[in-house]
Amino acid sequence: QVQLVESGGGLVQAGGSLRLSCAASGRTFSRYNMGWFRQAPGKERELVATINWSGGGTYYGDSVKGRFTISRDNAKSTVDLQMNSLKPEDTAVYYCAASDRVLNPRAYDYWGQGTQVTVSS
């Protein structure tokens, strides 16, 4: 199994930037494809971005394309989300998640506790 801990959330003005980080512990980090999700009050959980085990493949939700960048460092067992040009509608709790590419590559089975991002207008 893998344990995930997010950090880096906070309050920022519209147009500003934040960098979220997720630290993993447990099994070998490169075993996992990683993703960032978010959930705003009263809304469904939304996929923000994913990155494959090697870092060679990424995917972004339409709402964040061109503004957010996901990256990982397998040596440090971390995955980051650089968020630029933030908008009030980016306000949400952001979650880091892991998908075991060996056992269950189609599901994100491991989740962090979440970190709050608030963007003021």
Tab-separated table of N, CA and C in Angstrom:
chain	number	residue	atom	x	y	z
A	1	GLN	N	0.838	-1.193	0.000
A	1	GLN	CA	0.000	0.000	0.000
A	1	GLN	C	0.873	1.242	0.000
A	2	VAL	N	0.221	2.352	-0.255
A	2	VAL	CA	0.906	3.642	-0.261
A	2	VAL	C	0.110	4.625	0.581
A	3	GLN	N	0.812	5.478	1.297
A	3	GLN	CA	0.176	6.533	2.075
A	3	GLN	C	0.523	7.881	1.433
A	4	LEU	N	-0.471	8.761	1.385
A	4	LEU	CA	-0.316	10.025	0.677
A	4	LEU	C	-0.623	11.203	1.594
A	5	VAL	N	0.221	12.219	1.549
A	5	VAL	CA	0.005	13.424	2.354
A	5	VAL	C	0.206	14.645	1.477
A	6	GLU	N	-0.848	15.452	1.355
A	6	GLU	CA	-0.786	16.667	0.540
A	6	GLU	C	-0.351	17.864	1.382
A	7	SER	N	0.211	18.839	0.711
A	7	SER	CA	0.566	20.107	1.346
A	7	SER	C	0.559	21.202	0.294
A	8	GLY	N	0.562	22.454	0.764
A	8	GLY	CA	0.700	23.571	-0.157
A	8	GLY	C	-0.558	24.357	-0.436
A	9	GLY	N	-1.689	23.920	0.093
A	9	GLY	CA	-2.913	24.672	-0.128
A	9	GLY	C	-2.896	25.997	0.619
A	10	GLY	N	-3.894	26.817	0.337
A	10	GLY	CA	-3.986	28.101	1.018
A	10	GLY	C	-4.922	29.049	0.312
A	11	LEU	N	-4.822	30.314	0.698
A	11	LEU	CA	-5.654	31.381	0.137
A	11	LEU	C	-4.811	32.213	-0.819
A	12	VAL	N	-5.337	32.436	-2.011
A	12	VAL	CA	-4.621	33.220	-3.018
A	12	VAL	C	-5.615	34.069	-3.783
A	13	GLN	N	-5.157	35.200	-4.284
A	13	GLN	CA	-6.023	36.043	-5.102
A	13	GLN	C	-6.117	35.494	-6.517
A	14	ALA	N	-7.210	35.831	-7.168
A	14	ALA	CA	-7.391	35.433	-8.557
A	14	ALA	C	-6.210	35.931	-9.392
A	15	GLY	N	-5.735	35.050	-10.276
A	15	GLY	CA	-4.583	35.369	-11.089
A	15	GLY	C	-3.268	34.923	-10.487
A	16	GLY	N	-3.303	34.529	-9.239
A	16	GLY	CA	-2.104	34.092	-8.548
A	16	GLY	C	-1.779	32.634	-8.804
A	17	SER	N	-0.762	32.145	-8.092
A	17	SER	CA	-0.277	30.781	-8.263
A	17	SER	C	-0.133	30.085	-6.916
A	18	LEU	N	-0.265	28.783	-6.959
A	18	LEU	CA	0.018	27.922	-5.820
A	18	LEU	C	0.647	26.645	-6.346
A	19	ARG	N	1.452	26.015	-5.499
A	19	ARG	CA	2.026	24.714	-5.838
A	19	ARG	C	1.657	23.721	-4.760
A	20	LEU	N	0.941	22.695	-5.151
A	20	LEU	CA	0.592	21.612	-4.241
A	20	LEU	C	1.613	20.503	-4.367
A	21	SER	N	1.868	19.853	-3.252
A	21	SER	CA	2.778	18.727	-3.261
A	21	SER	C	2.143	17.555	-2.528
A	22	CYS	N	2.438	16.363	-2.993
A	22	CYS	CA	1.934	15.143	-2.380
A	22	CYS	C	3.126	14.228	-2.125
A	23	ALA	N	3.325	13.872	-0.869
A	23	ALA	CA	4.422	12.977	-0.501
A	23	ALA	C	3.872	11.584	-0.264
A	24	ALA	N	4.500	10.613	-0.882
A	24	ALA	CA	4.060	9.222	-0.766
A	24	ALA	C	5.040	8.428	0.070
A	25	SER	N	4.492	7.468	0.791
A	25	SER	CA	5.328	6.535	1.554
A	25	SER	C	4.701	5.158	1.464
A	26	GLY	N	5.530	4.147	1.663
A	26	GLY	CA	5.039	2.789	1.568
A	26	GLY	C	5.720	2.060	0.424
A	27	ARG	N	4.925	1.520	-0.449
A	27	ARG	CA	5.480	0.755	-1.578
A	27	ARG	C	6.229	1.662	-2.550
A	28	THR	N	6.995	1.042	-3.418
A	28	THR	CA	7.782	1.766	-4.408
A	28	THR	C	6.904	2.711	-5.213
A	29	PHE	N	7.277	3.982	-5.210
A	29	PHE	CA	6.430	5.021	-5.788
A	29	PHE	C	6.182	4.803	-7.270
A	30	SER	N	7.164	4.301	-7.989
A	30	SER	CA	7.010	4.122	-9.435
A	30	SER	C	6.009	3.021	-9.791
A	31	ARG	N	5.517	2.318	-8.815
A	31	ARG	CA	4.460	1.335	-9.043
A	31	ARG	C	3.130	2.022	-9.370
A	32	TYR	N	3.018	3.300	-9.036
A	32	TYR	CA	1.723	3.978	-9.068
A	32	TYR	C	1.638	5.058	-10.144
A	33	ASN	N	0.511	5.046	-10.872
A	33	ASN	CA	0.108	6.220	-11.619
A	33	ASN	C	-0.545	7.153	-10.606
A	34	MET	N	-0.376	8.463	-10.809
A	34	MET	CA	-0.846	9.428	-9.814
A	34	MET	C	-1.819	10.426	-10.414
A	35	GLY	N	-2.682	10.952	-9.557
A	35	GLY	CA	-3.635	11.949	-10.028
A	35	GLY	C	-3.938	12.985	-8.965
A	36	TRP	N	-4.380	14.118	-9.416
A	36	TRP	CA	-4.939	15.151	-8.551
A	36	TRP	C	-6.411	15.314	-8.901
A	37	PHE	N	-7.221	15.338	-7.871
A	37	PHE	CA	-8.654	15.539	-8.005
A	37	PHE	C	-9.039	16.718	-7.124
A	38	ARG	N	-10.241	17.248	-7.353
A	38	ARG	CA	-10.714	18.308	-6.473
A	38	ARG	C	-12.222	18.186	-6.282
A	39	GLN	N	-12.689	18.731	-5.181
A	39	GLN	CA	-14.123	18.722	-4.919
A	39	GLN	C	-14.505	20.025	-4.232
A	40	ALA	N	-15.400	20.745	-4.874
A	40	ALA	CA	-15.926	21.974	-4.312
A	40	ALA	C	-17.225	21.663	-3.579
A	41	PRO	N	-17.616	22.493	-2.628
A	41	PRO	CA	-18.859	22.249	-1.871
A	41	PRO	C	-20.056	22.109	-2.799
A	42	GLY	N	-20.813	21.054	-2.599
A	42	GLY	CA	-22.015	20.834	-3.386
A	42	GLY	C	-21.782	20.335	-4.795
A	43	LYS	N	-20.532	20.032	-5.122
A	43	LYS	CA	-20.225	19.571	-6.479
A	43	LYS	C	-19.607	18.183	-6.448
A	44	GLU	N	-19.631	17.527	-7.611
A	44	GLU	CA	-19.016	16.227	-7.754
A	44	GLU	C	-17.493	16.354	-7.742
A	45	ARG	N	-16.843	15.284	-7.348
A	45	ARG	CA	-15.392	15.256	-7.424
A	45	ARG	C	-14.959	15.330	-8.884
A	46	GLU	N	-13.946	16.104	-9.152
A	46	GLU	CA	-13.504	16.376	-10.527
A	46	GLU	C	-12.049	15.967	-10.697
A	47	LEU	N	-11.783	15.293	-11.813
A	47	LEU	CA	-10.396	14.962	-12.153
A	47	LEU	C	-9.689	16.225	-12.625
A	48	VAL	N	-8.547	16.523	-12.028
A	48	VAL	CA	-7.782	17.704	-12.409
A	48	VAL	C	-6.656	17.326	-13.369
A	49	ALA	N	-5.840	16.368	-12.964
A	49	ALA	CA	-4.694	15.980	-13.800
A	49	ALA	C	-4.194	14.616	-13.359
A	50	THR	N	-3.600	13.896	-14.301
A	50	THR	CA	-2.976	12.622	-13.993
A	50	THR	C	-1.586	12.560	-14.621
A	51	ILE	N	-0.764	11.691	-14.054
A	51	ILE	CA	0.574	11.465	-14.603
A	51	ILE	C	0.884	9.992	-14.445
A	52	ASN	N	1.492	9.406	-15.483
A	52	ASN	CA	1.748	7.972	-15.395
A	52	ASN	C	2.986	7.704	-14.547
A	53	TRP	N	3.295	6.435	-14.384
A	53	TRP	CA	4.315	6.034	-13.420
A	53	TRP	C	5.685	6.620	-13.731
A	54	SER	N	5.990	6.798	-15.010
A	54	SER	CA	7.314	7.288	-15.392
A	54	SER	C	7.381	8.800	-15.513
A	55	GLY	N	6.216	9.436	-15.541
A	55	GLY	CA	6.173	10.869	-15.780
A	55	GLY	C	6.108	11.233	-17.243
A	56	GLY	N	6.078	10.220	-18.091
A	56	GLY	CA	6.091	10.468	-19.513
A	56	GLY	C	4.730	10.720	-20.122
A	57	GLY	N	3.680	10.530	-19.372
A	57	GLY	CA	2.329	10.749	-19.884
A	57	GLY	C	1.504	11.530	-18.892
A	58	THR	N	0.875	12.584	-19.368
A	58	THR	CA	0.030	13.405	-18.503
A	58	THR	C	-1.323	13.648	-19.161
A	59	TYR	N	-2.290	13.976	-18.324
A	59	TYR	CA	-3.640	14.294	-18.803
A	59	TYR	C	-4.179	15.414	-17.933
A	60	TYR	N	-4.919	16.332	-18.557
A	60	TYR	CA	-5.489	17.452	-17.808
A	60	TYR	C	-6.980	17.581	-18.108
A	61	GLY	N	-7.731	17.932	-17.078
A	61	GLY	CA	-9.123	18.252	-17.300
A	61	GLY	C	-9.242	19.536	-18.102
A	62	ASP	N	-10.321	19.664	-18.826
A	62	ASP	CA	-10.490	20.820	-19.710
A	62	ASP	C	-10.431	22.138	-18.949
A	63	SER	N	-10.928	22.150	-17.744
A	63	SER	CA	-11.012	23.404	-16.989
A	63	SER	C	-9.648	23.926	-16.531
A	64	VAL	N	-8.613	23.074	-16.574
A	64	VAL	CA	-7.303	23.503	-16.073
A	64	VAL	C	-6.216	23.474	-17.140
A	65	LYS	N	-6.541	22.997	-18.320
A	65	LYS	CA	-5.537	22.924	-19.388
A	65	LYS	C	-4.907	24.283	-19.650
A	66	GLY	N	-3.588	24.275	-19.755
A	66	GLY	CA	-2.865	25.502	-20.028
A	66	GLY	C	-2.561	26.327	-18.792
A	67	ARG	N	-3.143	25.952	-17.648
A	67	ARG	CA	-2.910	26.709	-16.406
A	67	ARG	C	-2.210	25.862	-15.344
A	68	PHE	N	-2.502	24.576	-15.317
A	68	PHE	CA	-1.943	23.689	-14.297
A	68	PHE	C	-0.920	22.747	-14.945
A	69	THR	N	0.073	22.355	-14.152
A	69	THR	CA	1.064	21.393	-14.609
A	69	THR	C	1.311	20.368	-13.523
A	70	ILE	N	1.192	19.096	-13.881
A	70	ILE	CA	1.474	18.013	-12.947
A	70	ILE	C	2.864	17.470	-13.240
A	71	SER	N	3.584	17.111	-12.171
A	71	SER	CA	4.920	16.548	-12.335
A	71	SER	C	5.185	15.588	-11.187
A	72	ARG	N	6.183	14.732	-11.339
A	72	ARG	CA	6.529	13.795	-10.276
A	72	ARG	C	8.025	13.614	-10.208
A	73	ASP	N	8.475	13.240	-9.033
A	73	ASP	CA	9.882	12.927	-8.802
A	73	ASP	C	9.915	11.572	-8.118
A	74	ASN	N	10.205	10.536	-8.877
A	74	ASN	CA	10.173	9.181	-8.311
A	74	ASN	C	11.274	8.970	-7.275
A	75	ALA	N	12.363	9.673	-7.393
A	75	ALA	CA	13.437	9.546	-6.412
A	75	ALA	C	13.010	10.100	-5.052
A	76	LYS	N	12.153	11.119	-5.073
A	76	LYS	CA	11.687	11.732	-3.828
A	76	LYS	C	10.297	11.250	-3.430
A	77	SER	N	9.668	10.441	-4.296
A	77	SER	CA	8.302	9.940	-4.037
A	77	SER	C	7.307	11.081	-3.847
A	78	THR	N	7.376	12.027	-4.755
A	78	THR	CA	6.464	13.161	-4.678
A	78	THR	C	5.796	13.413	-6.031
A	79	VAL	N	4.616	13.982	-5.971
A	79	VAL	CA	3.917	14.451	-7.158
A	79	VAL	C	3.400	15.850	-6.846
A	80	ASP	N	3.648	16.771	-7.751
A	80	ASP	CA	3.299	18.167	-7.551
A	80	ASP	C	2.249	18.630	-8.557
A	81	LEU	N	1.552	19.671	-8.170
A	81	LEU	CA	0.605	20.320	-9.077
A	81	LEU	C	0.872	21.817	-9.023
A	82	GLN	N	1.447	22.344	-10.091
A	82	GLN	CA	1.678	23.778	-10.195
A	82	GLN	C	0.427	24.420	-10.782
A	83	MET	N	-0.146	25.354	-10.064
A	83	MET	CA	-1.395	25.980	-10.479
A	83	MET	C	-1.149	27.464	-10.720
A	84	ASN	N	-1.320	27.893	-11.946
A	84	ASN	CA	-1.127	29.295	-12.325
A	84	ASN	C	-2.447	29.887	-12.799
A	85	SER	N	-2.491	31.203	-12.854
A	85	SER	CA	-3.680	31.921	-13.336
A	85	SER	C	-4.936	31.410	-12.643
A	86	LEU	N	-4.874	31.309	-11.349
A	86	LEU	CA	-5.974	30.735	-10.593
A	86	LEU	C	-7.223	31.601	-10.678
A	87	LYS	N	-8.357	30.918	-10.674
A	87	LYS	CA	-9.669	31.563	-10.765
A	87	LYS	C	-10.494	31.201	-9.531
A	88	PRO	N	-11.468	32.011	-9.183
A	88	PRO	CA	-12.320	31.663	-8.039
A	88	PRO	C	-12.963	30.288	-8.176
A	89	GLU	N	-13.260	29.877	-9.388
A	89	GLU	CA	-13.882	28.569	-9.582
A	89	GLU	C	-12.913	27.409	-9.368
A	90	ASP	N	-11.635	27.695	-9.138
A	90	ASP	CA	-10.682	26.652	-8.766
A	90	ASP	C	-10.743	26.334	-7.271
A	91	THR	N	-11.511	27.103	-6.523
A	91	THR	CA	-11.645	26.875	-5.093
A	91	THR	C	-12.238	25.492	-4.827
A	92	ALA	N	-11.534	24.713	-4.032
A	92	ALA	CA	-11.952	23.332	-3.754
A	92	ALA	C	-10.973	22.705	-2.777
A	93	VAL	N	-11.330	21.532	-2.306
A	93	VAL	CA	-10.366	20.681	-1.614
A	93	VAL	C	-9.697	19.823	-2.682
A	94	TYR	N	-8.382	19.838	-2.685
A	94	TYR	CA	-7.612	19.102	-3.673
A	94	TYR	C	-7.047	17.832	-3.035
A	95	TYR	N	-7.222	16.719	-3.742
A	95	TYR	CA	-6.794	15.423	-3.252
A	95	TYR	C	-5.758	14.813	-4.193
A	96	CYS	N	-4.767	14.217	-3.606
A	96	CYS	CA	-3.796	13.409	-4.322
A	96	CYS	C	-4.271	11.963	-4.271
A	97	ALA	N	-4.114	11.231	-5.351
A	97	ALA	CA	-4.567	9.842	-5.398
A	97	ALA	C	-3.579	8.988	-6.182
A	98	ALA	N	-3.562	7.706	-5.841
A	98	ALA	CA	-2.640	6.762	-6.482
A	98	ALA	C	-3.392	5.570	-7.038
A	99	SER	N	-2.948	5.137	-8.201
A	99	SER	CA	-3.504	3.965	-8.858
A	99	SER	C	-2.396	2.932	-9.021
A	100	ASP	N	-2.609	1.768	-8.455
A	100	ASP	CA	-1.617	0.700	-8.535
A	100	ASP	C	-1.654	0.092	-9.935
A	101	ARG	N	-0.637	0.364	-10.730
A	101	ARG	CA	-0.642	-0.070	-12.132
A	101	ARG	C	-0.468	-1.556	-12.272
A	102	VAL	N	-0.069	-2.228	-11.190
A	102	VAL	CA	0.101	-3.689	-11.236
A	102	VAL	C	-1.200	-4.387	-10.840
A	103	LEU	N	-1.777	-3.990	-9.728
A	103	LEU	CA	-2.948	-4.685	-9.192
A	103	LEU	C	-4.266	-4.170	-9.752
A	104	ASN	N	-4.396	-2.843	-9.922
A	104	ASN	CA	-5.696	-2.284	-10.291
A	104	ASN	C	-5.503	-0.961	-11.022
A	105	PRO	N	-5.012	-1.024	-12.255
A	105	PRO	CA	-4.650	0.203	-12.962
A	105	PRO	C	-5.825	1.089	-13.358
A	106	ARG	N	-7.051	0.596	-13.234
A	106	ARG	CA	-8.200	1.378	-13.668
A	106	ARG	C	-8.846	2.172	-12.549
A	107	ALA	N	-8.318	2.075	-11.364
A	107	ALA	CA	-8.952	2.772	-10.246
A	107	ALA	C	-7.916	3.445	-9.363
A	108	TYR	N	-8.324	4.559	-8.795
A	108	TYR	CA	-7.502	5.236	-7.799
A	108	TYR	C	-7.972	4.756	-6.424
A	109	ASP	N	-7.185	3.883	-5.847
A	109	ASP	CA	-7.587	3.232	-4.606
A	109	ASP	C	-7.031	3.909	-3.359
A	110	TYR	N	-6.047	4.768	-3.529
A	110	TYR	CA	-5.372	5.368	-2.388
A	110	TYR	C	-5.487	6.881	-2.474
A	111	TRP	N	-5.883	7.487	-1.351
A	111	TRP	CA	-6.176	8.909	-1.344
A	111	TRP	C	-5.511	9.602	-0.155
A	112	GLY	N	-5.136	10.839	-0.374
A	112	GLY	CA	-4.672	11.669	0.722
A	112	GLY	C	-5.848	12.293	1.452
A	113	GLN	N	-5.534	13.100	2.454
A	113	GLN	CA	-6.579	13.705	3.277
A	113	GLN	C	-7.134	14.984	2.662
A	114	GLY	N	-6.463	15.513	1.669
A	114	GLY	CA	-6.932	16.717	0.994
A	114	GLY	C	-6.314	17.986	1.549
A	115	THR	N	-6.223	18.981	0.683
A	115	THR	CA	-5.732	20.296	1.093
A	115	THR	C	-6.617	21.366	0.466
A	116	GLN	N	-6.994	22.364	1.250
A	116	GLN	CA	-7.937	23.376	0.793
A	116	GLN	C	-7.220	24.440	-0.033
A	117	VAL	N	-7.796	24.745	-1.179
A	117	VAL	CA	-7.346	25.863	-2.008
A	117	VAL	C	-8.509	26.827	-2.142
A	118	THR	N	-8.285	28.074	-1.774
A	118	THR	CA	-9.311	29.100	-1.871
A	118	THR	C	-8.769	30.256	-2.706
A	119	VAL	N	-9.505	30.609	-3.757
A	119	VAL	CA	-9.100	31.690	-4.651
A	119	VAL	C	-10.114	32.818	-4.501
A	120	SER	N	-9.645	33.959	-4.061
A	120	SER	CA	-10.534	35.098	-3.859
A	120	SER	C	-10.578	35.971	-5.112
A	121	SER	N	-11.729	36.562	-5.336
A	121	SER	CA	-11.908	37.401	-6.535
A	121	SER	C	-11.517	38.847	-6.271
